[in-house]
Tab-separated table of C-alpha atoms and ligand atoms in Angstrom:
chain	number	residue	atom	x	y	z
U	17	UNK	CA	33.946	55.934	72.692
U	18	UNK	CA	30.441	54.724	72.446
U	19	UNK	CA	31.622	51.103	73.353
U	20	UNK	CA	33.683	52.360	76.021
U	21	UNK	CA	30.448	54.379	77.662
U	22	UNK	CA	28.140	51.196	77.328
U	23	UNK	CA	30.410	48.586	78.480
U	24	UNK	CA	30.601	51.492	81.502
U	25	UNK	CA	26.931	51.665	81.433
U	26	UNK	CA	26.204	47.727	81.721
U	27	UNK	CA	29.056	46.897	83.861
U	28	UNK	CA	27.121	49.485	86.415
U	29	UNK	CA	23.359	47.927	85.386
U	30	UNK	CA	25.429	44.472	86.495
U	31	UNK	CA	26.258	45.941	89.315
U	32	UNK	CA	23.078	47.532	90.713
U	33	UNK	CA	21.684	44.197	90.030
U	34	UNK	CA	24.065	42.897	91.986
U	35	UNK	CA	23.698	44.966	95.264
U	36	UNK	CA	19.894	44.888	95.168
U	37	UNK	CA	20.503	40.852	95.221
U	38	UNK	CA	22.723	41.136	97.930
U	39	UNK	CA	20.881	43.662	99.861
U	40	UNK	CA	17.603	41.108	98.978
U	41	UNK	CA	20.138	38.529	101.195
U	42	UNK	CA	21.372	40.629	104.174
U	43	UNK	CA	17.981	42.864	104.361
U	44	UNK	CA	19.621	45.900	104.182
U	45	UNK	CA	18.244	47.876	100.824
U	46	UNK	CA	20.306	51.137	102.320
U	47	UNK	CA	23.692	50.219	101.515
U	48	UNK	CA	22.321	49.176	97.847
U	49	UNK	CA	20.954	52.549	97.131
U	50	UNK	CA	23.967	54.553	98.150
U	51	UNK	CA	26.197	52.661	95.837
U	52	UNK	CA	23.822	52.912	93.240
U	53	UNK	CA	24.299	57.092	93.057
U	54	UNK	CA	27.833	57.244	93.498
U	55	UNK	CA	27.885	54.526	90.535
U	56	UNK	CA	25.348	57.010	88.302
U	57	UNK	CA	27.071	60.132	88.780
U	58	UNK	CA	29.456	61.695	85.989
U	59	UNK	CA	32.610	63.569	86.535
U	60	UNK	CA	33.670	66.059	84.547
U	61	UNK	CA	37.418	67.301	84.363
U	62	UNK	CA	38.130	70.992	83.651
U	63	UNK	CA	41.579	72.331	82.725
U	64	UNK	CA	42.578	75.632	82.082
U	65	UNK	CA	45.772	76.804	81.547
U	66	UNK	CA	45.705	79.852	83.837
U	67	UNK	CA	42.730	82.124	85.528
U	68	UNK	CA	42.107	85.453	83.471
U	69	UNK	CA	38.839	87.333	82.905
U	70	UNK	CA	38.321	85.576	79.670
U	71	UNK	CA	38.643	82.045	80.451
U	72	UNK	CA	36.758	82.897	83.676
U	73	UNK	CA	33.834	83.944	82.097
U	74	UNK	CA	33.935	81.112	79.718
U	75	UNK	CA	33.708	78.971	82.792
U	76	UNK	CA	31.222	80.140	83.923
U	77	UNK	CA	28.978	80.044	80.995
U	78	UNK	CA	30.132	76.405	80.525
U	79	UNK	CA	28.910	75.174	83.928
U	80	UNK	CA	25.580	77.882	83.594
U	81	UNK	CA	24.611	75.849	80.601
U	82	UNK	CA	25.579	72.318	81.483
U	83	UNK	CA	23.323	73.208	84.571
U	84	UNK	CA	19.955	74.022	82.056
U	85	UNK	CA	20.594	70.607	80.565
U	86	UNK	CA	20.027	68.938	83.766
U	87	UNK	CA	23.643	68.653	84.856
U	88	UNK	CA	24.908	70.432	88.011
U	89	UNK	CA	27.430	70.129	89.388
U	90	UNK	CA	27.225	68.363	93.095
U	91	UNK	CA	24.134	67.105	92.352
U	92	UNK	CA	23.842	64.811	88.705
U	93	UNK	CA	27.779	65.305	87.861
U	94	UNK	CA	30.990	65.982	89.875
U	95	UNK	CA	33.276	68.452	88.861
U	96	UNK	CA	36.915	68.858	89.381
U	97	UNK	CA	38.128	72.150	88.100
U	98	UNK	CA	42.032	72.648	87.961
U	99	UNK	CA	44.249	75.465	86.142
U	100	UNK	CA	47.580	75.088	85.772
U	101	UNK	CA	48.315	78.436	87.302
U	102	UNK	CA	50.118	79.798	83.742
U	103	UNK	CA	52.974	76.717	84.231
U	104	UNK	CA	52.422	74.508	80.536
U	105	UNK	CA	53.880	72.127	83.031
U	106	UNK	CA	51.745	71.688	85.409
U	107	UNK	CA	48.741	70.701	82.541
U	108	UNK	CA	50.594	67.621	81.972
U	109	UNK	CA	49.835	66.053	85.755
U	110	UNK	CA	46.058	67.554	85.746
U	111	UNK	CA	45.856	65.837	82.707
U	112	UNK	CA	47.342	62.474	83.765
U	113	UNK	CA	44.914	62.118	86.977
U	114	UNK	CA	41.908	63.004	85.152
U	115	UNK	CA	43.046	59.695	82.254
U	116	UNK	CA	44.109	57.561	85.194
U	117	UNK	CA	41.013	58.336	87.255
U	118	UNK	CA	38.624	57.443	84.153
U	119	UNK	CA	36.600	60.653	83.918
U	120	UNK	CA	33.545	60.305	81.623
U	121	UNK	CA	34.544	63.786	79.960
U	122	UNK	CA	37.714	66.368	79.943
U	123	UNK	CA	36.383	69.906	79.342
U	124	UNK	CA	39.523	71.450	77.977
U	125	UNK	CA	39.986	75.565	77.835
U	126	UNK	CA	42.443	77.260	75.821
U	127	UNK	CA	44.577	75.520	73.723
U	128	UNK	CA	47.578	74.670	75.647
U	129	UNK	CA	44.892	72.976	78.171
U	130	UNK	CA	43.203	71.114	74.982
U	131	UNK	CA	46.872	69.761	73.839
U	132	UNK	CA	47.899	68.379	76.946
U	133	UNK	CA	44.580	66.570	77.586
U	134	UNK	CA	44.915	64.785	74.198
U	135	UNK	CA	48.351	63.985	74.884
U	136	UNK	CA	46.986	62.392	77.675
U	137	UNK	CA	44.265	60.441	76.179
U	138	UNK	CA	42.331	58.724	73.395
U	139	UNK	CA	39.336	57.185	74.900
U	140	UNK	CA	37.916	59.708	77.130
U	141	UNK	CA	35.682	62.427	75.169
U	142	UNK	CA	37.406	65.615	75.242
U	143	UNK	CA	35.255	69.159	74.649
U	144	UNK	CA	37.644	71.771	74.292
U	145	UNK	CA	36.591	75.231	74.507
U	146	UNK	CA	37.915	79.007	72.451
U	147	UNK	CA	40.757	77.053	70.707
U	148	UNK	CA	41.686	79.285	68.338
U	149	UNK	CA	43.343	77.217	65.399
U	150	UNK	CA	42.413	73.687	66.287
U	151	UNK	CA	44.427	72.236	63.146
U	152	UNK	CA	47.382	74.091	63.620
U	153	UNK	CA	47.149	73.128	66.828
U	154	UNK	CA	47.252	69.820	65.584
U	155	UNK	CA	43.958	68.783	67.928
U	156	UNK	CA	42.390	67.334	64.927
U	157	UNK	CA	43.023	67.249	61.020
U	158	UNK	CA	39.059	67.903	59.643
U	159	UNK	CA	36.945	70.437	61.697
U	160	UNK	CA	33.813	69.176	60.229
U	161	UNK	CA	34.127	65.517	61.070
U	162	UNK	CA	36.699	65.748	63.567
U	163	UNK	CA	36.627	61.798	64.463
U	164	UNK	CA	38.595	60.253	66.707
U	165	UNK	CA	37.979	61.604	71.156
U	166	UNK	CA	37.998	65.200	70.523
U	167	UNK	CA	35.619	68.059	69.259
U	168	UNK	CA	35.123	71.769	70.647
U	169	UNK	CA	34.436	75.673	69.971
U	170	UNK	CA	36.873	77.561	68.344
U	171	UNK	CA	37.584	82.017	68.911
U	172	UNK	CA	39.302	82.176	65.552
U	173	UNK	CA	40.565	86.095	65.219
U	174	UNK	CA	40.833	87.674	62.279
U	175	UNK	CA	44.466	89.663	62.389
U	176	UNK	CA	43.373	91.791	59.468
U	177	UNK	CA	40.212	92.992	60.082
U	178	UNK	CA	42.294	94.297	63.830
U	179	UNK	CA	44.618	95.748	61.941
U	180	UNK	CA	42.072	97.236	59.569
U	181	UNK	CA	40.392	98.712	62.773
U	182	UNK	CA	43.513	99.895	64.259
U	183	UNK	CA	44.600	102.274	60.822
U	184	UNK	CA	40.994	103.196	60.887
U	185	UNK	CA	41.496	104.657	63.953
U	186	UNK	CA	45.559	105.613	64.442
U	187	UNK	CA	45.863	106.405	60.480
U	188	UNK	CA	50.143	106.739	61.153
U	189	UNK	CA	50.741	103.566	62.320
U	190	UNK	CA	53.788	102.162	60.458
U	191	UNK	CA	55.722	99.861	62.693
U	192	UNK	CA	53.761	97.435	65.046
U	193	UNK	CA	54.627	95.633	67.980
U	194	UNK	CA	53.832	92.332	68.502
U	195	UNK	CA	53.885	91.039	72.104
U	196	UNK	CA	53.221	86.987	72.294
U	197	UNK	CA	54.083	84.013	74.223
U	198	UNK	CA	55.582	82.100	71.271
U	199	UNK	CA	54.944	78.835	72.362
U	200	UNK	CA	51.205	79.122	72.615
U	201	UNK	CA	49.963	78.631	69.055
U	202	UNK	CA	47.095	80.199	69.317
U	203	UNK	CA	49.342	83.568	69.612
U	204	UNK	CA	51.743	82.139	66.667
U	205	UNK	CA	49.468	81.900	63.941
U	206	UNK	CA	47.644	84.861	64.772
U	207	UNK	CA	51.189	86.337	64.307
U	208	UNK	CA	51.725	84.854	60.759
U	209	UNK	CA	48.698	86.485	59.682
U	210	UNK	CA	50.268	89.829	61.064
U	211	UNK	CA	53.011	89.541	59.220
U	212	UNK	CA	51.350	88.853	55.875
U	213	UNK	CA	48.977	92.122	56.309
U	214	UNK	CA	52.036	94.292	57.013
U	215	UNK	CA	53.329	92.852	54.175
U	216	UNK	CA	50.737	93.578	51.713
U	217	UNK	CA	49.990	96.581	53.482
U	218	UNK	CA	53.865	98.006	53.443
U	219	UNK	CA	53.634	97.808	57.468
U	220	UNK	CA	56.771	96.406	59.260
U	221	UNK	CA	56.377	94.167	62.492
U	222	UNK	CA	58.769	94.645	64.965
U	223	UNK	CA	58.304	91.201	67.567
U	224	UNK	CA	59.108	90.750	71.172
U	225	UNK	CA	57.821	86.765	71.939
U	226	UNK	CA	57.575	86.268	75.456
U	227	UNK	CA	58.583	82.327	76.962
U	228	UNK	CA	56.570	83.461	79.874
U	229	UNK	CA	54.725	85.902	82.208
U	230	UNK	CA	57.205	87.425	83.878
U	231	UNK	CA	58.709	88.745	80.738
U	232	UNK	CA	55.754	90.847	79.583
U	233	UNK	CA	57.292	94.377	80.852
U	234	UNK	CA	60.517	94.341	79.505
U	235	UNK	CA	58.735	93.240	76.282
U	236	UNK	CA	56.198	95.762	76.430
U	237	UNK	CA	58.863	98.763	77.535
U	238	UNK	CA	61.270	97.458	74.149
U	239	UNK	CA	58.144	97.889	72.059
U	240	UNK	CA	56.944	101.106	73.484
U	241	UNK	CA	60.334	102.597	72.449
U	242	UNK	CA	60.519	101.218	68.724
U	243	UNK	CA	56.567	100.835	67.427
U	244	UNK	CA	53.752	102.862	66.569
U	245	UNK	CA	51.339	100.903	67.834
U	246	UNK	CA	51.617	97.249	69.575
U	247	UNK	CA	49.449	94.315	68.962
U	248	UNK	CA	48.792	91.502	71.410
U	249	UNK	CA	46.669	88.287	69.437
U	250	UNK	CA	44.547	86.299	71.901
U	251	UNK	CA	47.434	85.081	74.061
U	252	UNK	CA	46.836	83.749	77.770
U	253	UNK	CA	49.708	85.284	78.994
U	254	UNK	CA	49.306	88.329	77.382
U	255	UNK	CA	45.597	87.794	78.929
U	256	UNK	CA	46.583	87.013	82.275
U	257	UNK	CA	49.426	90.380	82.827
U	258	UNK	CA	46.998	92.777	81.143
U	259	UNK	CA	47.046	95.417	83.761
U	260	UNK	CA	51.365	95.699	83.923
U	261	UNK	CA	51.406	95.524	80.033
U	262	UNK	CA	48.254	98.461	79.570
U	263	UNK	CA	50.004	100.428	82.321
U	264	UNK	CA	53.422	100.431	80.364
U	265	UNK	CA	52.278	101.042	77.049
U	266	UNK	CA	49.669	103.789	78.034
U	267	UNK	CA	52.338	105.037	80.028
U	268	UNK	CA	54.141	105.843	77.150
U	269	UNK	CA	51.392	106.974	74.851
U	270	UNK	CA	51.655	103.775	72.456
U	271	UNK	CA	47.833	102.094	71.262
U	272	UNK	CA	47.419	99.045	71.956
U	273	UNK	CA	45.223	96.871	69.913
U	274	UNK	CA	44.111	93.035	70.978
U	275	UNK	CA	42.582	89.965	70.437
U	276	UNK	CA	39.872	90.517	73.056
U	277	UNK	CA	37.035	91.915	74.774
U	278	UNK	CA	38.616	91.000	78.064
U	279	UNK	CA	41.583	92.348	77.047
U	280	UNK	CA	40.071	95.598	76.081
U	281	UNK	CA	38.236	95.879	79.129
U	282	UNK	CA	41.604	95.449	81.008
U	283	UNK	CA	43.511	98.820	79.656
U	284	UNK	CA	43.798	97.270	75.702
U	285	UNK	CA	42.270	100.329	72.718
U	286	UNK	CA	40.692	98.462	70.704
U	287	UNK	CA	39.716	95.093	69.175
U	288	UNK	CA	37.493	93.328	67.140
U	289	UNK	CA	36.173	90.413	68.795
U	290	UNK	CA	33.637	87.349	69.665
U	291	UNK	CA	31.571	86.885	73.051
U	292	UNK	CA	32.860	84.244	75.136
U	293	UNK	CA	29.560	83.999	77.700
U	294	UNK	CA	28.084	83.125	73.861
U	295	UNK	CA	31.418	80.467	73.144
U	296	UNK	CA	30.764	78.895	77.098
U	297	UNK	CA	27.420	78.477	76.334
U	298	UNK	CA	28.101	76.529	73.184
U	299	UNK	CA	30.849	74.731	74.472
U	300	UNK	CA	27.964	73.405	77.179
U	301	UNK	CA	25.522	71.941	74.887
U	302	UNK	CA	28.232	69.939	73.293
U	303	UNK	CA	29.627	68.749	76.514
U	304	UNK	CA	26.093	68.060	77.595
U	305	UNK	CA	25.537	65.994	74.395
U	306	UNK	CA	28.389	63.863	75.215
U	307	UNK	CA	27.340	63.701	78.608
U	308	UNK	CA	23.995	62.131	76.764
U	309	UNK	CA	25.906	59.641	74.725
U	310	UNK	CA	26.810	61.124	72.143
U	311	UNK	CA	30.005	60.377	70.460
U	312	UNK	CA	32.431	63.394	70.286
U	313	UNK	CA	34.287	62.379	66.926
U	314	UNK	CA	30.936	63.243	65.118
U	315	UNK	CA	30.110	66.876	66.342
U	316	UNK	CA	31.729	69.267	63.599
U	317	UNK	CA	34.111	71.871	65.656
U	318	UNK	CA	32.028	75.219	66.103
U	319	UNK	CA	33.943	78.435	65.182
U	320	UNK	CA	32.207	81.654	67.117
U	321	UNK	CA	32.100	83.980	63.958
U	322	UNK	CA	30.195	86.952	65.234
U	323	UNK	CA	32.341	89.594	65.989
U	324	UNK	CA	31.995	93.101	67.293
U	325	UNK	CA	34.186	96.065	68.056
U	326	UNK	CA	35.050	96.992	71.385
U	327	UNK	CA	36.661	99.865	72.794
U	328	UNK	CA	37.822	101.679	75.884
U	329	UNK	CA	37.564	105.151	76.492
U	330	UNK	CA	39.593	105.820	79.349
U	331	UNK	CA	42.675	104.418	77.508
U	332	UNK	CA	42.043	106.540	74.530
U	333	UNK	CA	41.883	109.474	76.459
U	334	UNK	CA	44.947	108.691	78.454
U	335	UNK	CA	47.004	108.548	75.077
U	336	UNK	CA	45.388	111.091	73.411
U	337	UNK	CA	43.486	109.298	70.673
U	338	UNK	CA	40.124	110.441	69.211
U	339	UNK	CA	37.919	107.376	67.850
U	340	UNK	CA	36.211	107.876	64.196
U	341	UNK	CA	32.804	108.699	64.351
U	342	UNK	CA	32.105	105.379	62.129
U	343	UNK	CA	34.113	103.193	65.092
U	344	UNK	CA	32.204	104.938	67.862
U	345	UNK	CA	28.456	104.314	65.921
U	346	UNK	CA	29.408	100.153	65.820
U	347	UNK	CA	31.252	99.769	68.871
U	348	UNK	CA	30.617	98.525	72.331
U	349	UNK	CA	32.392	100.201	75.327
U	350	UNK	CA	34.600	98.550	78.117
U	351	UNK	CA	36.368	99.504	80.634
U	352	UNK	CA	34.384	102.036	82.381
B	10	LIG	N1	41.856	81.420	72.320
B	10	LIG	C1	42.794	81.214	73.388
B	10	LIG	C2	43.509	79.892	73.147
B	10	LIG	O1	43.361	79.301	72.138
B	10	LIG	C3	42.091	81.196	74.721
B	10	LIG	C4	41.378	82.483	75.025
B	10	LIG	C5	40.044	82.649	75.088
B	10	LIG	C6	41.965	83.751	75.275
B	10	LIG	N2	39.731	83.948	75.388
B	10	LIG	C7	40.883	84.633	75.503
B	10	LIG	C8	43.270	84.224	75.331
B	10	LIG	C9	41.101	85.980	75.765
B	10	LIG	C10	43.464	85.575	75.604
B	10	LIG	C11	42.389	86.453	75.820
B	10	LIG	O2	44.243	79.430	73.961
């Protein structure tokens, strides 16, 4: 990586030195100068697997902080920003152009978006961004010294203390619905720590795993009919249909707990969970740092660990659920 960025570094000293000689020879020092910037300035590849409020925001914070370290976009680095619109296929192209095009960095958020730019490259640094279980994700074997092109923030949930939360505040609960694209594994091993709390807990877990986005209602009406309560982990296309899923299952008078603030915000009950504007910002120092020089392989993965609990009011009081006094005291309110 380092190599690679030198070699990129002196082949473009070379190459000033090459235009001011030539521009020395015609007289014409414009021409040299206006090389000389588009040679100097960075561009940065985001991919994200679909727009919702979460990844949005994340976004946001990215670019807010890259800006403080001195690099804006338009100005000292380019940007090209693509989502794959909820389509796993379409990550595989944005991918492929921003490897064949030689980017200096992939920013990479969620962790379909992270998989396919690794499949996609091993020399480019890679940041990815609220990965939620890089290794079984496979991104990389040792969060601490993840070597190799690749290093990022991770939004690890905890599916027990949700759960916890969610008997704490619907005390009946005995089956539970969980709603999940099954091929995002961020969702699936969210889900295997479900189903070891309902286990040791004498829960049972009914599932419905979605393949994509426009099977989310006629998961969420199966689940409404069977559960006591359904539970959504941090999945993007969960994310990304909150408002049909919330309408369903409020509809029918079923809580639904989630992975997210976002989530909560959009129609979800309850959840207990991290601050993304927080997990953008961090995920922009490191991305600044390799902007810097520095190599990727030797920042230790950073897992967001502060969580809070946040809650929505109007949802409650659509199904008819009063929070605990002890919830209320410690949580933050959405949705209003
Ligand atoms: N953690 C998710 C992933 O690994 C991405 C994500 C971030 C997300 N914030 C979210 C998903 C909020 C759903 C809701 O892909």
């Amino acid at each position: 990586m380092k190599t690679r960025m030198n070699f990129k570094k002196s082949t473009a000293g070379a190459l000033i030195v090459m235009l001011i000689f030539a521009a020395l020879l015609t007289g014409c020092g414009d021409n040299g100068e206006e090389n000389n910037s588009d040679v100097d300035m960075p561009t940065v590849g985001i991919v994200q697997i679909v727009e919702h409020p979460s990844l949005d925001t994340i976004r946001a914070s990215i670019l807010t902080q890259l800006a403080e370290e001195g690099f804006v976009d338009g100005e000292t680095i380019t940007v090209d920003y693509q989502s794959a619109q909820n389509e796993q296929a379409n990550l595989k192209p944005i991918c492929q152009k921003f490897a064949s095009n030689n980017y200096d960095l992939i920013i990479a958020i969620s962790t379909p978006a992270a998989q396919a730019a690794l499949g996609e490259t091993t020399e480019i640094p890679i940041i990815f961004s609220a990965v939620t279980d890089p290794l079984s994700a496979k991104i990389l074997t040792n969060l601490d010294t993840p070597g190799g092109n690749i290093t990022g923030t991770s939004d690890a949930v905890s599916a027990e203390m949700i759960m916890d939360l969610a008997r704490e505040i619907t005390p009946d609960i005995q089956t539970i619905g969980a709603l999940y694209n099954s091929s995002e594994i961020n969702s699936v091993s969210v889900i295997e720590d479900l189903r070891k709390y309902a286990q040791t807990n004498g829960l049972s877990v009914v599932e419905a795993p979605v393949m994509n986005s426009s099977e989310v209602k006629q998961s969420a009406t199966f689940l409404a009919g069977k559960c006591d309560a359904v539970f959504s982990p941090i999945d993007n296309t969960v994310a990304s249909t909150m408002p049909i899923i919330s309408q369903t299952l409020n509809d029918a008078g079923v809580p639904f707990y989630v992975g997210a603030d976002s989530m909560v915000n959009d129609g979800g009950l309850a959840t207990y969970g991290i601050n993304y504007t927080i997990l953008g910002q961090e995920t922009g120092k490191m991305a600044a740092q390799v902007l810097n020089g520095t190599d990727p392989g030797t920042i230790p993965v950073l897992t967001i660990k502060d969580v809070k609990i946040y809650i929505n009011k109007n949802t409650a009081a659509q199904i008819g659920v009063t929070f605990p006094q002890a919830v209320l005291d410690n949580a933050t309110v959405l949705g209003e």
